[in-house]
Structure formats: C-alpha cells, structure tokens
Coordinates of C-alpha atoms in Angstrom, one line a residue:
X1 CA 152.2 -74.1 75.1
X2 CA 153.3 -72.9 71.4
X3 CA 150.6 -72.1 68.9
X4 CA 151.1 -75.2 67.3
X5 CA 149.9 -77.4 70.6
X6 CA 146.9 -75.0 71.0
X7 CA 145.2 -75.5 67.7
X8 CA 146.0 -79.0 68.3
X9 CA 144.3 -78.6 71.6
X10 CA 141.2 -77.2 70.0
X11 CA 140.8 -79.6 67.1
X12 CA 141.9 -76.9 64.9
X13 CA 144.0 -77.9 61.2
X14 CA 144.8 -74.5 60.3
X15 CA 146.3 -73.8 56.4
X16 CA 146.9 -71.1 54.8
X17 CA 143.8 -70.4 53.1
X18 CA 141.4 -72.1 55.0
X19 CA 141.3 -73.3 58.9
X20 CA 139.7 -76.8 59.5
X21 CA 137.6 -77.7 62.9
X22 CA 135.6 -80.0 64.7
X23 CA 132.6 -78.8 66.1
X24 CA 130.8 -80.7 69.4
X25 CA 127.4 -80.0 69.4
X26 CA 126.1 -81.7 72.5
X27 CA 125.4 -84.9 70.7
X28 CA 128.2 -85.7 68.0
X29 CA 131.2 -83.8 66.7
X30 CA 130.8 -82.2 63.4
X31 CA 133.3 -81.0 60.8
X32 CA 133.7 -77.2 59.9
X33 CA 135.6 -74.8 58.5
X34 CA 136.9 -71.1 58.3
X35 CA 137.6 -69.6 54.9
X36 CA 138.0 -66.3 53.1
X37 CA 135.9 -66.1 50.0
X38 CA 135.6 -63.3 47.3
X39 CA 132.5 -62.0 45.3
X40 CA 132.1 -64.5 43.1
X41 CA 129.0 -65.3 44.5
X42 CA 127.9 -68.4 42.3
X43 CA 130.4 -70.0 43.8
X44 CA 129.0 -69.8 47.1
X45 CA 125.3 -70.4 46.4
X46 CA 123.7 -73.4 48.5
X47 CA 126.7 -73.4 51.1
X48 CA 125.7 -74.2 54.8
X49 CA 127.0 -71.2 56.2
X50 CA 126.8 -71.2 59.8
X51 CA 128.4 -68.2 60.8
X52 CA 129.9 -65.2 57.9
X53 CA 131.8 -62.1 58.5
X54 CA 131.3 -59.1 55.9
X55 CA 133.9 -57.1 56.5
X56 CA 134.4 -53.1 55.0
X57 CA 131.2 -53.8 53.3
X58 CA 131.3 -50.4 52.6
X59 CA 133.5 -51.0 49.5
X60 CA 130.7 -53.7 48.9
X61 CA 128.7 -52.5 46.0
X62 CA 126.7 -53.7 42.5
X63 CA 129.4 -53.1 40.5
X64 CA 132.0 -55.3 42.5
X65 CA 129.3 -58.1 43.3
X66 CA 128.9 -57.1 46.9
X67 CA 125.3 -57.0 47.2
X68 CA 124.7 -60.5 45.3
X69 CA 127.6 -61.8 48.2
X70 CA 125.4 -60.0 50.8
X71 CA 122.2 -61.9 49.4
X72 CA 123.9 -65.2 49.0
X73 CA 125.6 -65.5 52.3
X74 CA 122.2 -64.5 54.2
X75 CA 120.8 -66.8 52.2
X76 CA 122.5 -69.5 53.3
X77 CA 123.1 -68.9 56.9
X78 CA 118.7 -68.4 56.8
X79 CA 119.0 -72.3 55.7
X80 CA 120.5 -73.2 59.2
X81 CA 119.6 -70.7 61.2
X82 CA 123.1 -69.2 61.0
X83 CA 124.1 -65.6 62.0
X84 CA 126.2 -62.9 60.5
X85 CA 128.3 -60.2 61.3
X86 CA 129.3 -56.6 59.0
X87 CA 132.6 -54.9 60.1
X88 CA 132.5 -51.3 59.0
X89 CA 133.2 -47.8 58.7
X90 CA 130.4 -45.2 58.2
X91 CA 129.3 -45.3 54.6
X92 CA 129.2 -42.7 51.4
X93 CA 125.7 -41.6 51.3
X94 CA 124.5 -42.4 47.4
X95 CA 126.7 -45.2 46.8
X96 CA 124.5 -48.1 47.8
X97 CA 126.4 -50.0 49.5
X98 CA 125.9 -53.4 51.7
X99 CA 127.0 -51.0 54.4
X100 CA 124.9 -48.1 53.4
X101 CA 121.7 -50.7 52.6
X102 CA 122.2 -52.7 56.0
X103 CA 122.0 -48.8 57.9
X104 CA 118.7 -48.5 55.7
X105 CA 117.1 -51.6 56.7
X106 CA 118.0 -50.9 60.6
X107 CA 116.3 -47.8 60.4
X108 CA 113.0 -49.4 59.0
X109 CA 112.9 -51.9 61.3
X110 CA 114.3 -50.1 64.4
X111 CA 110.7 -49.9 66.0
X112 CA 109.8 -53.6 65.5
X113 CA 110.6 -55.5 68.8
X114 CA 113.9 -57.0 68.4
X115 CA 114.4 -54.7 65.1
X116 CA 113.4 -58.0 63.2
X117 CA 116.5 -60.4 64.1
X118 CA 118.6 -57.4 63.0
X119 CA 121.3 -55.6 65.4
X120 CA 123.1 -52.5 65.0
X121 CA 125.6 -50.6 67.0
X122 CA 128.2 -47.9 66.5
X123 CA 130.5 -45.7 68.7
X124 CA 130.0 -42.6 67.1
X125 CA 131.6 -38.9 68.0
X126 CA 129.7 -36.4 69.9
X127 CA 127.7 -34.4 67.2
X128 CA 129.1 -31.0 68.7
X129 CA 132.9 -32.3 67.9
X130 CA 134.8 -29.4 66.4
X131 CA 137.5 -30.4 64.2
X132 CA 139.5 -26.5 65.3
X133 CA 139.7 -28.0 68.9
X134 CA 142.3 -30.8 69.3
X135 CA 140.9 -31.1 72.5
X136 CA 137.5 -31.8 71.7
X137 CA 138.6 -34.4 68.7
X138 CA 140.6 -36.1 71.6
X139 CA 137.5 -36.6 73.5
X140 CA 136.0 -37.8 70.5
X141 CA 138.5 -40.5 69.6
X142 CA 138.2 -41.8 73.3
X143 CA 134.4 -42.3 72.4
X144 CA 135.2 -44.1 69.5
X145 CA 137.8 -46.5 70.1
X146 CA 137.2 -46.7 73.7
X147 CA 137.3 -50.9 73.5
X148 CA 140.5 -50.3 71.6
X149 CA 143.5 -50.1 74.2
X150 CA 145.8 -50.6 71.4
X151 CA 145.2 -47.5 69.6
X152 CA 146.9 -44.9 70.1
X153 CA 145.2 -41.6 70.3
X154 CA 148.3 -39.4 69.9
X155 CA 149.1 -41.2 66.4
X156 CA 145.2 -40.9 65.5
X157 CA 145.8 -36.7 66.0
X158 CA 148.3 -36.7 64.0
X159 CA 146.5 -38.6 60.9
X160 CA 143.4 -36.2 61.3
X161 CA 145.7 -33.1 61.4
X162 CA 147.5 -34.2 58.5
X163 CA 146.7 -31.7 55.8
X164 CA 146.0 -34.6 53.1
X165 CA 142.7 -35.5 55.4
X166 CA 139.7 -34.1 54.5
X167 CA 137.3 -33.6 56.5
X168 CA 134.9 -36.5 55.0
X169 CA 137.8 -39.0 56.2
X170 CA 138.0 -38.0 59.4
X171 CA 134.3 -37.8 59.8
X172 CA 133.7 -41.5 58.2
X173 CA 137.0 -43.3 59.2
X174 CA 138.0 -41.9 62.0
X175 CA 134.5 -40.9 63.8
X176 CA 132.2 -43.6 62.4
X177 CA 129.6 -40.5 61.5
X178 CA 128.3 -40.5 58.3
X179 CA 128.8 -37.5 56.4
X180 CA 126.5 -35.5 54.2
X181 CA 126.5 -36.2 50.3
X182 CA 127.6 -34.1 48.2
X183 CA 124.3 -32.9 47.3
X184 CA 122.8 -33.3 50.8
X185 CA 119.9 -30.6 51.8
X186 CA 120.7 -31.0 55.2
X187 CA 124.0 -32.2 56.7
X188 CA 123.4 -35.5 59.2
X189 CA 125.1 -34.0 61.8
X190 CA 122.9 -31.2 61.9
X191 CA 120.0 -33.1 61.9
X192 CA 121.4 -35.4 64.9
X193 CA 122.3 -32.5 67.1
X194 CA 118.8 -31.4 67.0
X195 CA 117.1 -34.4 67.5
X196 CA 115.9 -35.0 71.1
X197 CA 113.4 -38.3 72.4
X198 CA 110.6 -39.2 70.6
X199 CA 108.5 -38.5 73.2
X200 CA 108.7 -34.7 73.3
X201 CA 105.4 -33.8 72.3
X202 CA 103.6 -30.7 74.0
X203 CA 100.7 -30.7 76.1
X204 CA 97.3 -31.2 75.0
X205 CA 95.8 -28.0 74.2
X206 CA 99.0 -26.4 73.1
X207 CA 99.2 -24.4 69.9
X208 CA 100.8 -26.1 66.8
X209 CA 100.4 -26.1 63.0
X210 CA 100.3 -29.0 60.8
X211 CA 102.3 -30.0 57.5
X212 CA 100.4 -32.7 54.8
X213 CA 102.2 -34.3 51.8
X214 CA 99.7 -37.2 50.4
X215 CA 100.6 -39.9 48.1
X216 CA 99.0 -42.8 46.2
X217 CA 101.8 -45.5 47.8
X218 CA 100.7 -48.2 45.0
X219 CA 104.1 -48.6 43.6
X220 CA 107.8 -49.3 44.6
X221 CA 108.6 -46.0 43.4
X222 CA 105.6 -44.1 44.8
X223 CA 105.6 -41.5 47.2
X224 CA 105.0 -41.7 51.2
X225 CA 102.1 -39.8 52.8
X226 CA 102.9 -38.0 56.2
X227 CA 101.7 -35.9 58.9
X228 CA 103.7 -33.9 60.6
X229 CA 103.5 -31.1 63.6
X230 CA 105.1 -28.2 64.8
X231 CA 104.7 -26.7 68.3
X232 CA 104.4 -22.8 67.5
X233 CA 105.6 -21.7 71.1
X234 CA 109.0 -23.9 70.8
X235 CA 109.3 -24.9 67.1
X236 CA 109.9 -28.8 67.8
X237 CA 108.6 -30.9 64.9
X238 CA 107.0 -34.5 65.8
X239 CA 105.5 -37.2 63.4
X240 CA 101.8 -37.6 63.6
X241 CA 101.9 -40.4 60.6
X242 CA 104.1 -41.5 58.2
X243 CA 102.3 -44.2 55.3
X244 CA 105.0 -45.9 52.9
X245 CA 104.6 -48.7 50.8
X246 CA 105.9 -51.6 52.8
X247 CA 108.6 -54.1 51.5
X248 CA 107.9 -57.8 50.9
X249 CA 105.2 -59.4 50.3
X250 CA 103.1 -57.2 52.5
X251 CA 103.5 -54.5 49.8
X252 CA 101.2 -56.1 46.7
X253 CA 98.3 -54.4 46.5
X254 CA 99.4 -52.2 49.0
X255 CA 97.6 -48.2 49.2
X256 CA 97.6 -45.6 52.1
X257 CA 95.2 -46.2 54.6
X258 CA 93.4 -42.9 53.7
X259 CA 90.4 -43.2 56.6
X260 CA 93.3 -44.1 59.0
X261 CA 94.9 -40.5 57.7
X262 CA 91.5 -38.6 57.7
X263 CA 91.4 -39.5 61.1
X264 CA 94.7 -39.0 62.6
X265 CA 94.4 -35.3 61.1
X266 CA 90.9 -35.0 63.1
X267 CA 92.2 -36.1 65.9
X268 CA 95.4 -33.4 66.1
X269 CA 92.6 -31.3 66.0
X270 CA 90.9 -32.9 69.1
X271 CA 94.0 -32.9 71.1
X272 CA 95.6 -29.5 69.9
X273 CA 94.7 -26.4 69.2
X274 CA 95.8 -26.3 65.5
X275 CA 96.5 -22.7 64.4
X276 CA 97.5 -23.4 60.8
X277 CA 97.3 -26.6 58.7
X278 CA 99.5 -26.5 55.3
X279 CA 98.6 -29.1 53.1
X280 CA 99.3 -30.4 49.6
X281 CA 96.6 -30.9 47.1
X282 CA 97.8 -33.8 45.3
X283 CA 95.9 -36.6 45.4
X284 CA 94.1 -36.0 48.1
X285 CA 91.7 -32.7 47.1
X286 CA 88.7 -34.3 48.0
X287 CA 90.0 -34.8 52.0
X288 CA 92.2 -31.5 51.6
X289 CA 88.4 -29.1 50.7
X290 CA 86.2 -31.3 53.5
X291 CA 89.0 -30.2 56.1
X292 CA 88.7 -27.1 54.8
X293 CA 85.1 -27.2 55.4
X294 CA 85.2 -28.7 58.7
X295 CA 88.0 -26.8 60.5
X296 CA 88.3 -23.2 58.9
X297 CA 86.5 -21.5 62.1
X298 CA 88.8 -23.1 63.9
X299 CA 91.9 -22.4 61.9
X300 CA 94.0 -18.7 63.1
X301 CA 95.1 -18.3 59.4
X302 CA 94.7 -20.0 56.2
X303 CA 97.0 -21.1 54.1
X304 CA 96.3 -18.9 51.5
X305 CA 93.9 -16.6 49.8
X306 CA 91.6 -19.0 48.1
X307 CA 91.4 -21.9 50.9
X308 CA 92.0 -22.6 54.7
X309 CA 94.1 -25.6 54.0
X310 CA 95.5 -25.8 50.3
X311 CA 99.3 -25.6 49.8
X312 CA 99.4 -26.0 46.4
X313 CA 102.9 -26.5 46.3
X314 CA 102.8 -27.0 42.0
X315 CA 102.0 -23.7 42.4
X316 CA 103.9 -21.7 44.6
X317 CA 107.4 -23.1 44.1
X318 CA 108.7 -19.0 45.4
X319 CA 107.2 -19.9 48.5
X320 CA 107.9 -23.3 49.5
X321 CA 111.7 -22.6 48.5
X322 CA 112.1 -20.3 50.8
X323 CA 110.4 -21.8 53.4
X324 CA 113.0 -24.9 52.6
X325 CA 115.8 -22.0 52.9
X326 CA 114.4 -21.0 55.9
X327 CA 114.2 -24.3 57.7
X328 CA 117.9 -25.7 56.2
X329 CA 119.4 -22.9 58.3
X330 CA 117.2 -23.2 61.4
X331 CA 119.2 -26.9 61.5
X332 CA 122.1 -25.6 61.1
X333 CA 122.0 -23.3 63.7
X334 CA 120.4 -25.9 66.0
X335 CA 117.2 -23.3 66.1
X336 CA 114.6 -26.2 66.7
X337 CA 114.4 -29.8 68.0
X338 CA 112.8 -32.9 65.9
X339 CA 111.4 -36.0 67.8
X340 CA 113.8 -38.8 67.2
X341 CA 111.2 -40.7 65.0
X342 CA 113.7 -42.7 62.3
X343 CA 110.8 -42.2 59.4
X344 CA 111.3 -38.3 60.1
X345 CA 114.9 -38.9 60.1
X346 CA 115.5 -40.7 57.5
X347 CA 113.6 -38.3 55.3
X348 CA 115.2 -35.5 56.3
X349 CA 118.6 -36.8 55.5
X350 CA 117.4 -38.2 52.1
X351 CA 116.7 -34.9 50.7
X352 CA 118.9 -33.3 48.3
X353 CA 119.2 -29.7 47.0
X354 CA 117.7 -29.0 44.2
X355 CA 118.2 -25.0 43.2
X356 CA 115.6 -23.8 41.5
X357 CA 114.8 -19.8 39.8
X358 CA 114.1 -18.9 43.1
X359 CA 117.0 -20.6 45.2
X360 CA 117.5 -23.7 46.8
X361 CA 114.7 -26.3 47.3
X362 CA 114.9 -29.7 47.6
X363 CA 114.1 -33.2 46.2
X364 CA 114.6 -36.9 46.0
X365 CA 118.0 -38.8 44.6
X366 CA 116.1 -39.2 41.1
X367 CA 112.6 -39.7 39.9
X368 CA 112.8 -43.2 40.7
X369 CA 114.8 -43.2 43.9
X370 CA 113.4 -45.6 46.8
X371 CA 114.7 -42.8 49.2
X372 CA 111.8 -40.7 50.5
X373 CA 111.6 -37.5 51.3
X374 CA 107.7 -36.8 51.9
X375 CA 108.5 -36.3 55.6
X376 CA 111.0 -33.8 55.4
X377 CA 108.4 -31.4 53.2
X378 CA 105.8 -31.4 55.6
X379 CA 107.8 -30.6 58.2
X380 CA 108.9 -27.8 56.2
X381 CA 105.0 -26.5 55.7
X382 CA 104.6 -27.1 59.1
X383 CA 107.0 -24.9 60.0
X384 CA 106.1 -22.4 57.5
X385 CA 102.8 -22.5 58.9
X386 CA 103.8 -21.9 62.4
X387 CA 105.9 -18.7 61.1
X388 CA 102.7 -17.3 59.3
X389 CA 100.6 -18.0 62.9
X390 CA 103.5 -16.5 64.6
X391 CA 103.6 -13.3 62.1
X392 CA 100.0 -12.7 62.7
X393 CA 100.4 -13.0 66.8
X394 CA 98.9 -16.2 67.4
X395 CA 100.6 -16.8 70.9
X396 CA 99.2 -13.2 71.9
X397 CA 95.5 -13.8 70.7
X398 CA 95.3 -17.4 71.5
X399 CA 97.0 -16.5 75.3
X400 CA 94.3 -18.1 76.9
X401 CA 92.0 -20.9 76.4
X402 CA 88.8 -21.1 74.7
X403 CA 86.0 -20.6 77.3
X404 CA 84.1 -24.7 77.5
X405 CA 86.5 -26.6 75.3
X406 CA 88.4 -29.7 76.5
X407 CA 91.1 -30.7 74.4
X408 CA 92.7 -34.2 74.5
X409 CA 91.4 -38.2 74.0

C-alpha cells in the first residue's frame, strides 16, 4: 500500500500546510485537523485545541511571543479537556523560557499527587560524566538516547569532541542537563551529585544544628521562610520547613504560618539534640529572643557573643561569606549529602554569586526576582553552625546521652 492509499485508509486529506481528519468518537465522526502555527498568538485565541505540541520551547521566550503561545494553547486545550506535549532540550538558566518556566512549575508541584495534571520526564547523563573520558561520555550518550536506535553514537563523539563545542552544548544538547548560569553559586550538577532520598534523616536523638531565614511572605516578591538541619556527625542537610507565598488565588492575603514555624523549631528540639541553632533576626526578633530564652541551657554554643540564637546576618556579612565560601566548595567536592527535597533544591540552584569586600556570597537574580533563595542560606548557617559545634568538640562531650531524657514524638 503506497502512502497515498494509507492516508486514504485513515480518513486522512493531508496538504502541505495543514493535514485534515475525521475523528470517530464512539458516537459520531468528527472533523479535525493538524497544523503548524507561529507565535502570533491572537490569532489562536478561542481555538478548540484538542491536542498541541510545543516544540524547542526553549527558544520560546517574551520577547518572541512564546510564553503568550504557551498561555493561549493551554488555554484552550483547558476548554476541552485537551492535553499538551513540550519537546525540549535542557534550558538556559535566566532566560525564562516556556521550557525553563514549565521545569519551574514541575518542581513546585512535584509533591502534589499526580504533580497537578503535570508530567515531566528526561533521560539525563550520569552526574559523575567526565567530558576527559570518551568512555564515560559514551555511556552517557547510551543513557540518553537509549529509545533512539537511529542515532548514532560514534557521530554524537565526534560532534562533542569537536573543538567548536563548548562545554554548555554538550551538557544542554547533547546530555539534556542543565547547566549552571553564568553567575550560578553552585553548579546543578554539583548539587545533583550530592543529593541522596529525602528520607535520609538521622536518628532521633542525634546531634544536629539548625539554620533560620524568616520572611514576611505577603507579596509576590517577598521572601520564603525556612528551616533547615544539619546532622553534625555526617554533615547531610534536610528541610524541616520551607513557607513561600503560594501562586494563584490561594496566595491573597497570604502570610507565613508563624505558630506552625514556632512549633516545628520546638519540635527539632524534642526529637534532636540541637547543638547550635543560627538564626536570622529579621522579622522575626520577637520568636528569635523567646528561643533564646527557652533553649540556651540546652544549646552547646551560641551563635554569638551577645545571644544563643541571633545570626544577625546585616551584620556580619565577613562571616556568613565565608561560611557561603565554605559550603560552595564542600558541593563541589561532594563533601556532604542534601535530602532530595525540590524546595531545598531549587533554592540552592537559584542562588547566584554575589562578591562582596570580603569574597564571594551569594543572592537572588535581582531584588525583584520570583526565584528564592531563603533555603539555600539557612542551610549555609546550618552548616556553619555545625562547624562551630564541631570546633568546640561537640561529638566528644555530647558522646553519650543525657542521663532521663527521651527524645523523639
């Protein structure tokens, strides 16, 4: 049968622009069709778009229309309960693209059942692929195009060892990883090769520190709040809390819980034995001096001369930097393990560097960037607190358990 006879076969009128179709749906035969369309978006609106492909909607951005296409084809397929589909390589970190927005939106809702009608899969390289070893990039392309029989892996060598390939290519096109900005704090794959199952949380009664970073969270552009741990003995970081501002109509009115924070800091303390707890006085002096107050005896060192808790970070700029120093190369050198919790991560890989009189700290995009970064800084006082406790021979003097005490819910 010729191509002709099997489009006829399937009720198919196919043009050159645009394929026609009839559609049975158990009840009558409907009338559809298949058509490429650009980003002129107005065009489009009000469409019954049952099924739309976005394809490289990395290239998708404001200034070429591609987020009002994104908005107007979901729209649309929303109206008939259609479904969509985005085709991609990894995207540019900072470009805000579909591609780059869609990851964005997975991460938020990767821990709602279902992630929330949305689905995301890639066939990345291993994190420990090294570039030097043609060996290792071979088992890497295998990964990656392993439902792709028509590839050929020899001819994908040859591309990545050509010397007009940078390294951000072959990382983005070739190994669907995303690669750090150019201004990243951290690079992602650090920060993936060190992240282990959520899960991974010590004992009860273990020593750990604590990192706070407290926010208002009234406004889009607002701050997160989070709470974050550190086991001293190992150095893994975990998420106690993380507060944001919610998107949607969930997020008028909207402002941290602060009695459901108050309390998941009192009740680390219940199931740990916290050692150190570094935390920032901004907005939240009032709870920052009654934790003081209620957990100083029970504290191994404070975080600083005037107060058992207060991290003033305003203030000692010296210090936080390079504590930020310090835990930027513990990722790179793989020396600690963060839960796999995608607020954490997220934040971490968020942060940029921001040098400073006294070296490299980190910050946000811009003052009015939507990416936070509250996480990542309390898992840095966290783990500055945990090398204070470990300075001062916590592990040695705490060796054994306090005579009476039962720790855990």
């Amino acid at each position: 049968m010729v191509a002709g006879d099997r489009a006829e076969a399937l009720g198919l009128d196919i043009g050159q622009t645009r394929i026609l179709m009839k559609v049975h749906d158990g009840r009558r035969v409907r009338r559809g069709k298949l058509e490429p369309v650009t980003t002129a978006s107005a065009s489009l609106e009000g469409n019954r778009t049952s099924f739309y492909v976005l394809d490289e909607p990395h290239h998708l951005t404001d200034s070429n229309g591609g987020h009002r296409l994104a908005r107007v084809l979901k729209r649309n397929a929303a109206k008939v309960d259609g479904r969509g589909i985005e085709t991609t390589n990894a995207h540019a970190p900072g470009e805000n693209s579909v591609a780059e927005a869609t990851y964005e939106a997975y991460l938020k809702v990767v821990d709602v059942p279902f992630g929330a009608g949305l689905l995301y899969s890639a066939l990345e390289a291993p994190p420990d692929t090294d570039l030097a070893d043609e060996e290792s990039v071979r088992a890497a392309l295998k990964v990656c195009y392993e439902h792709c029989p028509w590839i050929s892996i020899d001819r994908l060598v040859d591309e990545i060892y050509d010397p007009g390939t940078t390294r951000e290519e072959v990382y983005r096109f070739y190994f669907s990883r995303v690669v750090a900005a150019s201004d990243a704090w951290l690079d992602p794959a650090d920060v993936d090769a060190v992240t282990v199952a959520r899960s991974t949380v010590p004992e009860d009664g273990s020593i750990i520190t604590l990192g706070f970073d407290g926010a208002r969270g009234t406004h889009q552009y607002s701050d997160a709040t989070a709470l974050v741990a550190c086991d001293v003995a190992t150095g893994h970081v975990w998420t106690l809390g993380v507060w944001q501002r919610p998107d949607g109509p969930t997020a008028e009115g909207w402002e941290v819980p602060r009695d459901e924070v108050d309390a998941m800091v009192r009740g680390a303390f219940k199931r740990w034995r916290v050692a150190a707890f570094f935390a920032d006085l901004a907005f939240y002096e009032s709870y920052v001096d009654r934790w003081a107050e209620d957990f100083r005896e029970e504290l191994f060192i404070k975080a600083g001369p005037g107060h058992s808790v207060a991290f003033d970070m305003r203030r000692r700029t010296r210090e936080f930097t390079q504590a930020a120093e310090g835990v930027a190369a513990a990722f790179e050198a793989k020396g600690l393990t963060v839960a796999d919790d995608p607020r954490l991560i997220t934040h971490l890989k968020n942060a940029r560097r921001r040098p400073n009189a006294y070296g490299v700290g980190l910050g946000k995009e811009s003052r009015e960037s939507l990416r936070k970064i509250d996480a990542a800084v309390c898992l840095i006082l966290a783990r500055e607190a945990r090398r204070k406790a470990l300075e001062a021979g916590v592990l040695e003097k705490w060796a054994e358990p306090v005579p009476g005490v039962v720790y855990g819910f």
